[in-house]
Amino acid sequence: MPIRLRPRWISLLLLPAVGLAQGSGNARADSLFQQAVALGAGSVEEVDRGIELLKQVQRLTPRFAGAYYQHGLLLSRTSQMGLGDLWRRKTAEDRFEDALKLDPDNPYYYLELGRLRLKMPFMRIEADRLFNKALRAAQRRRDGRAFAEIAWELGQIDERRYAAQVDRRLLTGSIVGINIQEAENDWHYVPTMLETNSSPLLGAGELDALKAEQRYRDALAADSTFERAAVSLIGLLYERKRIEEAARAADRLARVQPGSARVRLARGMVLHTLDREEEAAVAFDSALALLPDAERREMTTLAPILPEAQERFNATLDRAALALAERSYWDAADPVALTPVNEARNEYLARVAYADLRFSSEEFQIRGWKTDRGLIWIRYGPPPVRASFAPDVQGFDWAESLGRITSVWFYPETKLRFVFSGAPAMGLARFAGNFRAFADNARILAPVRWDNLDGRMRMDSMPLQIARFRGATPDRVEIDLYAGIPGRRLLDGLDLSPAPVEIGLRTDDGTTRAITRDTVALRRESRETLRQWTRVTGRGDLAFRAEARQPDSGRGARADAVVIAMPYSAGAFALSDVVVARRVRPRGAREQVRGDFDIVPNPGVAFARGDTLALYWESYGATLSPERTATLRIKVSVKVLAIDRPESFSAKILGGFADAVGLSAKGDEQVSISFDRTVTSVDDRIPHWLTLDLGNAPHARYRLGVTVTDLTSNRSATVEREIVLPRPAAATP
Amino acid sequence: MTAIARRATLLLVLGAMLLPAQERAPSPRRTPRKWVLPFVGAALGAVAASAFTLSGGGDDVGSCTKAKCVMSISVAGGAFIGYLIGREQDLLHRVRFGGRMPLHPPTEALRFVGEPVALAVRDGAGAVGGLGGVQAFTAVPRLRTTTTRAAGLRAISAIDISDPAGSLGVLALGGLYRYPAGDGLGSLVRAGEVLSATVLGSTRYVAVGARIEAVPLSADSAHSWPGILLPHRVTAVISDPTRGAVWALVDSSLYRLAPAGDSLAIIGAPVALHAIGRRLSLSGDRLVVALGDAGVAWFDAANGGRAMGRFRDVRFAYDAALWRNRLFVAAGIDGISVVDIGRADGPLLLGVAREIGQAVAVTVSGDYAYVLERSTNTVLRLRPDFPLR
């Protein structure tokens, strides 16, 4: 398959305007030259054809420097590092030298010769020298564009030196090298080694960072539209935690380079760091809109942060289905739906932008998010602990580390650690040892983490109980949602009064999404405040997200649930879901609909020993006698599912139906209470309620089952619900 | 001239090309380390060689194990390594200071928890704000933390302690919060993007987007308040009790406003800054504006904000404060730049206190200057009249 050069490299190949602008003075030669330049952006075969054409140009016009330069350029840009392309690089070098003989002070020729040297082992110092020559030539010619590009290349050399030294630690004590195997096998190794066997080298790389920064500023002073210098400057300031300066630079450069997607991405990254989320989202979206379609898809793919199986499945989807899947992902990942911005998506794009800025390599044609470090950065965010170690000259433990910089990233929260190694000053690093496999395994447990968002928005879980009832007509379902807003956790330690809490419910039926919200004042001392919503729907699946958010502190709580709404068939005997409550009692004499009862649901369905447990449910479709009575047998069973210690327990009905009060049962793992009930009803919707005392029920998880049998038609239905009696947390001394 | 030295010179020349010529106090002569360290290296090499020789050495034929050879190699090697290290140090010194005089003011330090981003000091008491709330401290006689307030507030960006009655204004992501003097819970008084606040009389003037609103000091609930709409975003406000005015940074202009009814009115024409202003401070009749990468400018508050001078020899001016004629510039990683602005022939850079660290805020109150250093979350106190040498 012919290898096509990436489209963005076309601009680099066409960049040197020197040869093109001047022309050879020979019409045929010029024509061949133009054809060669056009072919240079094509496949390897086309490039080779272009080279042949350039050879013809050289024969026709031996003093046309541009032909030799372009020839060298095609060879240089299509050669790789390593011994395999040695001849190609040597030929390229010769052509550049030929061009220089004809046009000795051409900055572009020196520039490309320097770039060629960068691909050669041990020639980086020579590259540096050539770039400086090119810089002086550009100054003499007052060529701002050339100056900018060369200054940027020099800045890149300085920045790579900085990157090789930043976070540098010296090994101390008896340790002589990083034991990569042990780092993989035992998470204790990394923090212990860093703390006891190494010490930080303060100020390492500072000089190179300052030099790089000055180079980038010089490049932008010469040509303010030079994108690579712009993103490099922003990235370097950001890396050095000079965020305000990065923000100022990003604002200015985004105005000067409005068409640059990378500058906007960098700006979005900085704004996100400054907690200016809405502006960051706008910056990211505008950046993505500027990218070519293929690049945008590559950059925003969820593949790196999905489980492998999901990634494989997504790869089989068409574009529309994939877009829907990605939207669903971000909906679920959004920490707070009540804010106008998806903070997780902003964080993801900020990570991608950082990886693009810091880990990309132009000379190796690798975008940062595709590198090993970029992958880990995108998955887990910035590592709280970073360290680099000088090249190992003894090949202590792993031949791979011989002569290479070893970088260690450690995430204390998850105990994840990653080790990379790379040649000094090359700007690339790969997984060391078996860390690629380690990363693949880590992905199974945690394909992505958003831990670094915790500092801004502490999200808690919230209990949510959902119960479905038949609607006003059999084809409708009423869904009641009961949420326990954790007031104390949201307001604890917040030095503010009033401290309103925004509460909302997002309902998504797959085609439309609605959020209802309001603001309430919670009592600080209240551990949990009940909030209830009712939704009426037809058949379908509904995704709910209940949220509570304290906007001044950024704290929140949320609960997600998917409910399958199946309308009740007309005439069928069925039961609603059971509502597990702290209290159920009739408001008055009438007991015909749910509204006739005072129900205090228990959203978390968790009880303490000694609590009473109240249940409410409805039956539908019972056969009514001409006197409008129904005779039903009700059986309530409580079964232990998982227990701390086996004990026998008892259950006794305390309230509810007169003929059921006082009934009790005792058992080891299950108790059942059964009784008959005759009730008069205006229609086939019959409410039921009970209050249970579980006595000395052990701390365990239970399945509560309610079976109602219509004794007239002999039809029955069962519903179940799990409840829990958790063991209380041990008191803190 | 070596390649690296040529590079460094080129860097400095290019850098200087971007700056208008500004005077600097002559830097004291510094002995280049590349001439000092070779001797140190040679001495260390000689010591090592002596130790080797005294331990028995060696006399293998054809190898350099005899005393004379070992000594020569060690001394030469030590000198060479010393030269390389010294040259690197010289280059770093040149890049860090670039001919500016290093200053070493004595400081007292007080460390804080969290990551403070805002600093305010007034009448012997101060506060820093950031992650973890607002931490108050006594500024005199000693630096000492006292209480923490505004705990739990997200993304605190600024603090206003200009109320003589002692109420605390805290600017955070949610807006402006007012905390009563002493202790007590705070309340939101203005929601929205509030970037700055200052008190004049019984009113706190609050920059909200492109508006400046007048919030009564007694307000304890959130509203939109009466105010004035300006052409661009307002980034900083400061009260000028002497002239009964409020000065505001509005994008790249300086506005003077005065209370008018329950709002404000613009007085005179805005003053062009030619750069976007970051921070504003007032010392007597002089208004000082930190302009980020455009340096620092100062204006005559008694004369309608007439421009008086500008200082550009700074990488990035985060903040600036004036003590008599000494201007202190919080210059980020370059620490504090100290400038004499009282000279008839223009400002004179007295020097750079780089050892202070990453200075992101500076203020002068009473007999001291206070600096917020980001990398260690520390407030440093120094006497503004410290001797330069």
CSV table of N, CA and C in Angstrom, one decimal, chain A residues 128-129 132 135-136 139 147 154 158 161 165 203 206-208 210-211 213-215 217-218 221 240-245 248-249 252 255 274-277 279 343 455-457 493-498 524 549-555, chain B residues 4 6-7 10-11 14-15 17-18 88 91-92 95-96 131 148-155 173-174 177 179 184-188 193 220 233 275-279 290-294 315-316 318 331-334 354 358 360 374:
chain,number,residue,atom,x,y,z
A,128,ASP,N,22.6,21.9,16.6
A,128,ASP,CA,22.5,23.2,17.3
A,128,ASP,C,23.4,24.2,16.6
A,129,ARG,N,24.6,23.8,16.2
A,129,ARG,CA,25.5,24.8,15.6
A,129,ARG,C,24.9,25.2,14.2
A,132,ASN,N,22.1,27.7,14.7
A,132,ASN,CA,22.6,29.1,15.1
A,132,ASN,C,23.1,29.8,13.8
A,135,LEU,N,20.1,31.0,12.0
A,135,LEU,CA,19.5,32.1,12.7
A,135,LEU,C,20.2,33.4,12.3
A,136,ARG,N,21.5,33.4,12.3
A,136,ARG,CA,22.3,34.5,11.9
A,136,ARG,C,22.0,34.9,10.4
A,139,GLN,N,18.7,36.6,10.3
A,139,GLN,CA,18.8,38.0,10.7
A,139,GLN,C,19.3,38.9,9.6
A,147,PHE,N,13.4,33.3,10.7
A,147,PHE,CA,14.0,33.5,12.0
A,147,PHE,C,13.1,32.8,13.1
A,154,LEU,N,15.6,25.9,17.9
A,154,LEU,CA,16.5,26.0,19.0
A,154,LEU,C,15.8,25.9,20.3
A,158,ASP,N,16.4,23.3,23.6
A,158,ASP,CA,16.5,23.7,25.0
A,158,ASP,C,15.4,23.0,25.8
A,161,ARG,N,16.0,19.5,26.6
A,161,ARG,CA,17.0,19.3,27.7
A,161,ARG,C,16.4,19.6,29.0
A,165,GLN,N,15.5,16.9,32.4
A,165,GLN,CA,16.1,17.2,33.7
A,165,GLN,C,15.0,17.5,34.8
A,203,GLY,N,16.2,22.9,41.1
A,203,GLY,CA,16.6,23.8,40.0
A,203,GLY,C,17.1,23.1,38.7
A,206,GLU,N,16.5,24.4,35.0
A,206,GLU,CA,15.9,25.8,34.9
A,206,GLU,C,16.6,26.6,33.8
A,207,LEU,N,17.9,26.5,33.6
A,207,LEU,CA,18.5,27.3,32.6
A,207,LEU,C,18.0,27.0,31.2
A,208,ASP,N,17.8,25.7,31.0
A,208,ASP,CA,17.3,25.3,29.6
A,208,ASP,C,15.8,25.8,29.5
A,210,LEU,N,14.5,28.5,30.8
A,210,LEU,CA,14.6,29.9,30.5
A,210,LEU,C,15.0,30.2,29.1
A,211,LYS,N,16.0,29.4,28.6
A,211,LYS,CA,16.5,29.6,27.3
A,211,LYS,C,15.4,29.3,26.3
A,213,GLU,N,12.2,29.4,26.7
A,213,GLU,CA,11.1,30.4,26.7
A,213,GLU,C,11.5,31.6,26.0
A,214,GLN,N,12.8,32.0,26.1
A,214,GLN,CA,13.3,33.2,25.4
A,214,GLN,C,13.3,32.9,23.9
A,215,ARG,N,13.6,31.7,23.5
A,215,ARG,CA,13.6,31.4,22.1
A,215,ARG,C,12.2,31.5,21.5
A,217,ARG,N,9.8,33.3,22.6
A,217,ARG,CA,9.3,34.7,22.6
A,217,ARG,C,10.0,35.4,21.4
A,218,ASP,N,11.3,35.0,21.2
A,218,ASP,CA,12.0,35.6,20.0
A,218,ASP,C,11.3,35.2,18.7
A,221,ALA,N,8.2,37.2,18.4
A,221,ALA,CA,8.5,38.6,18.1
A,221,ALA,C,8.8,38.8,16.6
A,240,ARG,N,5.5,25.0,33.8
A,240,ARG,CA,6.2,25.6,34.9
A,240,ARG,C,5.3,26.3,35.9
A,241,LYS,N,4.0,26.0,35.8
A,241,LYS,CA,3.0,26.5,36.7
A,241,LYS,C,2.9,28.0,36.7
A,242,ARG,N,3.2,28.6,35.6
A,242,ARG,CA,3.0,30.0,35.5
A,242,ARG,C,1.7,30.3,34.8
A,243,ILE,N,0.6,29.9,35.5
A,243,ILE,CA,-0.7,29.8,34.8
A,243,ILE,C,-1.2,31.1,34.3
A,244,GLU,N,-1.0,32.1,35.2
A,244,GLU,CA,-1.5,33.5,34.7
A,244,GLU,C,-0.8,33.9,33.5
A,245,GLU,N,0.5,33.7,33.4
A,245,GLU,CA,1.3,34.1,32.3
A,245,GLU,C,0.8,33.3,31.0
A,248,ARG,N,-2.4,34.7,29.8
A,248,ARG,CA,-2.2,36.0,29.1
A,248,ARG,C,-1.7,35.7,27.7
A,249,ALA,N,-0.7,34.8,27.6
A,249,ALA,CA,-0.1,34.5,26.3
A,249,ALA,C,-1.2,33.8,25.4
A,252,ARG,N,-3.7,36.4,24.1
A,252,ARG,CA,-3.2,37.2,23.0
A,252,ARG,C,-2.9,36.4,21.8
A,255,ARG,N,-5.9,35.6,19.7
A,255,ARG,CA,-6.4,36.8,18.9
A,255,ARG,C,-5.6,36.9,17.7
A,274,LEU,N,-7.8,27.2,35.4
A,274,LEU,CA,-8.2,28.3,36.2
A,274,LEU,C,-9.7,28.3,36.6
A,275,ASP,N,-10.3,27.1,36.4
A,275,ASP,CA,-11.7,27.0,36.8
A,275,ASP,C,-12.7,27.8,36.1
A,276,ARG,N,-12.3,28.3,34.9
A,276,ARG,CA,-13.2,29.1,34.1
A,276,ARG,C,-13.8,28.1,33.0
A,277,GLU,N,-14.7,27.3,33.5
A,277,GLU,CA,-15.1,26.1,32.8
A,277,GLU,C,-15.9,26.5,31.5
A,279,GLU,N,-15.8,29.2,29.7
A,279,GLU,CA,-14.9,29.7,28.7
A,279,GLU,C,-14.0,28.6,28.1
A,343,GLU,N,-17.9,19.0,33.1
A,343,GLU,CA,-16.5,19.2,33.6
A,343,GLU,C,-15.6,18.0,33.2
A,455,GLY,N,-10.6,17.9,43.8
A,455,GLY,CA,-10.3,19.1,44.6
A,455,GLY,C,-11.3,20.3,44.3
A,456,ARG,N,-11.9,20.2,43.1
A,456,ARG,CA,-12.9,21.3,42.8
A,456,ARG,C,-14.3,21.0,43.1
A,457,MET,N,-14.6,19.7,42.9
A,457,MET,CA,-16.0,19.3,43.1
A,457,MET,C,-16.1,18.0,43.7
A,493,GLY,N,-18.7,22.1,57.5
A,493,GLY,CA,-17.5,22.8,57.3
A,493,GLY,C,-17.6,24.0,56.4
A,494,LEU,N,-18.8,24.3,55.9
A,494,LEU,CA,-18.9,25.4,55.0
A,494,LEU,C,-19.3,26.7,55.8
A,495,ASP,N,-18.5,27.7,55.6
A,495,ASP,CA,-18.6,28.8,56.5
A,495,ASP,C,-19.6,29.8,55.9
A,496,LEU,N,-20.8,29.4,55.7
A,496,LEU,CA,-21.7,30.3,54.9
A,496,LEU,C,-23.1,30.1,55.4
A,497,SER,N,-23.9,31.2,55.4
A,497,SER,CA,-25.3,31.1,55.7
A,497,SER,C,-26.0,32.3,55.1
A,498,PRO,N,-27.0,32.0,54.3
A,498,PRO,CA,-27.5,30.7,53.9
A,498,PRO,C,-26.6,30.0,53.0
A,524,ARG,N,-28.3,22.2,58.3
A,524,ARG,CA,-27.0,21.6,58.4
A,524,ARG,C,-27.0,20.3,59.2
A,549,ARG,N,-26.5,20.0,44.6
A,549,ARG,CA,-25.2,20.7,44.4
A,549,ARG,C,-25.2,21.9,45.3
A,550,GLN,N,-24.2,22.1,46.0
A,550,GLN,CA,-24.0,23.3,46.8
A,550,GLN,C,-23.0,24.2,46.0
A,551,PRO,N,-23.5,25.2,45.3
A,551,PRO,CA,-22.7,25.9,44.3
A,551,PRO,C,-21.5,26.7,44.9
A,552,ASP,N,-21.6,27.2,46.1
A,552,ASP,CA,-20.5,28.0,46.7
A,552,ASP,C,-19.3,27.1,47.0
A,553,SER,N,-19.5,25.9,47.4
A,553,SER,CA,-18.4,25.0,47.7
A,553,SER,C,-18.0,24.0,46.6
A,554,GLY,N,-18.9,23.9,45.7
A,554,GLY,CA,-18.7,22.9,44.6
A,554,GLY,C,-19.0,21.5,45.0
A,555,ARG,N,-19.5,21.3,46.3
A,555,ARG,CA,-19.8,19.9,46.7
A,555,ARG,C,-21.1,19.5,46.1
B,4,ILE,N,28.3,28.2,23.4
B,4,ILE,CA,27.2,28.5,24.4
B,4,ILE,C,27.2,29.9,24.8
B,6,ARG,N,28.2,32.4,23.0
B,6,ARG,CA,27.7,33.1,21.9
B,6,ARG,C,26.2,33.1,21.9
B,7,ARG,N,25.7,31.9,22.2
B,7,ARG,CA,24.2,31.7,22.3
B,7,ARG,C,23.6,32.6,23.3
B,10,LEU,N,23.6,36.1,22.3
B,10,LEU,CA,22.6,36.4,21.3
B,10,LEU,C,21.2,36.4,22.0
B,11,LEU,N,21.0,35.5,23.0
B,11,LEU,CA,19.7,35.6,23.7
B,11,LEU,C,19.5,36.9,24.4
B,14,LEU,N,18.9,39.7,21.8
B,14,LEU,CA,17.6,39.6,21.3
B,14,LEU,C,16.6,40.0,22.3
B,15,GLY,N,16.8,39.6,23.5
B,15,GLY,CA,15.9,40.0,24.6
B,15,GLY,C,15.9,41.5,24.8
B,17,MET,N,16.6,43.6,22.6
B,17,MET,CA,16.1,44.3,21.5
B,17,MET,C,14.6,44.6,21.7
B,18,LEU,N,13.9,43.8,22.5
B,18,LEU,CA,12.5,43.9,22.7
B,18,LEU,C,12.1,45.0,23.7
B,88,GLU,N,28.5,26.8,33.3
B,88,GLU,CA,27.0,26.7,33.4
B,88,GLU,C,26.4,27.6,34.5
B,91,LEU,N,26.3,31.1,33.1
B,91,LEU,CA,25.3,31.2,32.1
B,91,LEU,C,23.9,31.4,32.8
B,92,LEU,N,23.7,30.5,33.8
B,92,LEU,CA,22.5,30.6,34.6
B,92,LEU,C,22.3,32.0,35.3
B,95,VAL,N,21.3,34.5,32.6
B,95,VAL,CA,20.0,34.4,32.2
B,95,VAL,C,19.0,34.8,33.3
B,96,ARG,N,19.3,34.5,34.5
B,96,ARG,CA,18.5,34.9,35.6
B,96,ARG,C,18.5,36.4,35.9
B,131,LEU,N,-7.3,27.7,48.4
B,131,LEU,CA,-7.8,26.5,48.8
B,131,LEU,C,-7.8,26.4,50.4
B,148,THR,N,-9.2,31.0,60.6
B,148,THR,CA,-9.6,30.7,59.3
B,148,THR,C,-11.0,31.0,59.1
B,149,ARG,N,-11.3,31.7,58.0
B,149,ARG,CA,-12.7,32.0,57.7
B,149,ARG,C,-13.0,31.6,56.3
B,150,ALA,N,-14.2,31.7,55.9
B,150,ALA,CA,-14.7,31.3,54.5
B,150,ALA,C,-14.2,29.9,54.2
B,151,ALA,N,-14.2,29.0,55.2
B,151,ALA,CA,-13.9,27.6,54.9
B,151,ALA,C,-14.9,27.0,53.9
B,152,GLY,N,-14.4,26.2,53.0
B,152,GLY,CA,-15.3,25.5,52.1
B,152,GLY,C,-15.6,26.2,50.8
B,153,LEU,N,-15.3,27.5,50.8
B,153,LEU,CA,-15.6,28.3,49.5
B,153,LEU,C,-14.7,27.8,48.4
B,154,ARG,N,-15.3,27.7,47.3
B,154,ARG,CA,-14.5,27.1,46.1
B,154,ARG,C,-13.9,28.3,45.3
B,155,ALA,N,-12.6,28.1,45.0
B,155,ALA,CA,-11.9,28.9,44.1
B,155,ALA,C,-11.9,30.4,44.5
B,173,LEU,N,-15.5,31.8,43.1
B,173,LEU,CA,-16.2,31.4,41.9
B,173,LEU,C,-17.6,31.8,41.9
B,174,GLY,N,-18.3,31.7,43.1
B,174,GLY,CA,-19.7,31.9,43.1
B,174,GLY,C,-20.0,33.4,43.1
B,177,TYR,N,-18.7,37.3,48.6
B,177,TYR,CA,-19.2,36.9,49.9
B,177,TYR,C,-18.8,37.9,51.0
B,179,TYR,N,-18.2,38.6,55.0
B,179,TYR,CA,-18.1,38.0,56.3
B,179,TYR,C,-18.0,39.2,57.3
B,184,GLY,N,-18.2,34.7,62.5
B,184,GLY,CA,-19.6,34.6,62.1
B,184,GLY,C,-19.6,34.1,60.6
B,185,LEU,N,-20.7,33.5,60.3
B,185,LEU,CA,-20.8,32.9,58.9
B,185,LEU,C,-21.0,34.0,57.9
B,186,GLY,N,-20.5,33.7,56.7
B,186,GLY,CA,-20.6,34.7,55.6
B,186,GLY,C,-21.9,34.5,54.8
B,187,SER,N,-22.1,35.4,53.9
B,187,SER,CA,-23.3,35.3,53.1
B,187,SER,C,-22.9,35.8,51.7
B,188,LEU,N,-23.5,35.3,50.7
B,188,LEU,CA,-23.3,35.7,49.3
B,188,LEU,C,-24.1,37.0,49.1
B,193,GLU,N,-19.5,36.6,38.1
B,193,GLU,CA,-18.0,36.7,38.0
B,193,GLU,C,-17.5,38.0,38.6
B,220,ASP,N,-26.5,41.5,53.3
B,220,ASP,CA,-26.2,40.1,53.7
B,220,ASP,C,-27.0,39.1,52.8
B,233,ARG,N,-14.8,44.6,30.3
B,233,ARG,CA,-14.7,43.9,31.6
B,233,ARG,C,-13.8,44.7,32.6
B,275,ALA,N,-2.1,48.3,27.5
B,275,ALA,CA,-2.0,46.9,27.8
B,275,ALA,C,-3.1,46.6,28.8
B,276,ILE,N,-3.4,45.4,29.0
B,276,ILE,CA,-4.5,45.0,29.9
B,276,ILE,C,-4.0,45.0,31.3
B,277,GLY,N,-4.7,45.8,32.1
B,277,GLY,CA,-4.2,45.9,33.5
B,277,GLY,C,-4.6,44.6,34.3
B,278,ARG,N,-3.8,44.3,35.3
B,278,ARG,CA,-4.0,43.1,36.2
B,278,ARG,C,-4.4,43.6,37.6
B,279,ARG,N,-3.6,44.4,38.2
B,279,ARG,CA,-3.8,44.8,39.6
B,279,ARG,C,-3.6,46.3,39.7
B,290,ALA,N,-0.2,47.0,37.7
B,290,ALA,CA,0.6,45.9,37.2
B,290,ALA,C,0.0,45.5,35.8
B,291,LEU,N,0.8,45.4,34.8
B,291,LEU,CA,0.3,45.2,33.4
B,291,LEU,C,0.8,43.9,32.9
B,292,GLY,N,1.1,42.9,33.7
B,292,GLY,CA,1.5,41.6,33.2
B,292,GLY,C,2.8,41.7,32.4
B,293,ASP,N,2.8,41.2,31.2
B,293,ASP,CA,4.0,41.2,30.4
B,293,ASP,C,4.3,42.6,29.8
B,294,ALA,N,3.5,43.6,30.1
B,294,ALA,CA,3.8,44.9,29.7
B,294,ALA,C,4.4,45.8,30.8
B,315,ARG,N,9.8,40.4,33.4
B,315,ARG,CA,9.2,39.3,32.5
B,315,ARG,C,7.7,39.4,32.6
B,316,PHE,N,7.2,39.4,33.8
B,316,PHE,CA,5.7,39.5,33.9
B,316,PHE,C,5.4,40.1,35.3
B,318,TYR,N,3.1,40.5,38.0
B,318,TYR,CA,1.8,40.0,38.6
B,318,TYR,C,1.1,41.1,39.4
B,331,ALA,N,7.2,39.6,40.4
B,331,ALA,CA,7.6,39.3,39.1
B,331,ALA,C,7.6,37.8,38.8
B,332,GLY,N,6.8,37.1,39.5
B,332,GLY,CA,6.7,35.6,39.2
B,332,GLY,C,8.0,34.9,39.6
B,333,ILE,N,8.6,34.1,38.7
B,333,ILE,CA,9.8,33.4,39.0
B,333,ILE,C,11.0,34.2,39.2
B,334,ASP,N,10.9,35.5,38.8
B,334,ASP,CA,12.0,36.4,39.0
B,334,ASP,C,11.9,37.1,40.4
B,354,ARG,N,15.6,37.5,43.7
B,354,ARG,CA,15.2,36.3,43.0
B,354,ARG,C,15.0,35.2,44.0
B,358,GLN,N,8.7,32.4,43.8
B,358,GLN,CA,7.8,32.8,42.8
B,358,GLN,C,6.8,33.8,43.4
B,360,VAL,N,3.8,36.2,43.5
B,360,VAL,CA,2.6,36.5,42.7
B,360,VAL,C,1.8,37.6,43.3
B,374,ARG,N,4.4,31.6,45.8
B,374,ARG,CA,3.5,30.5,45.4
B,374,ARG,C,4.1,29.2,45.7
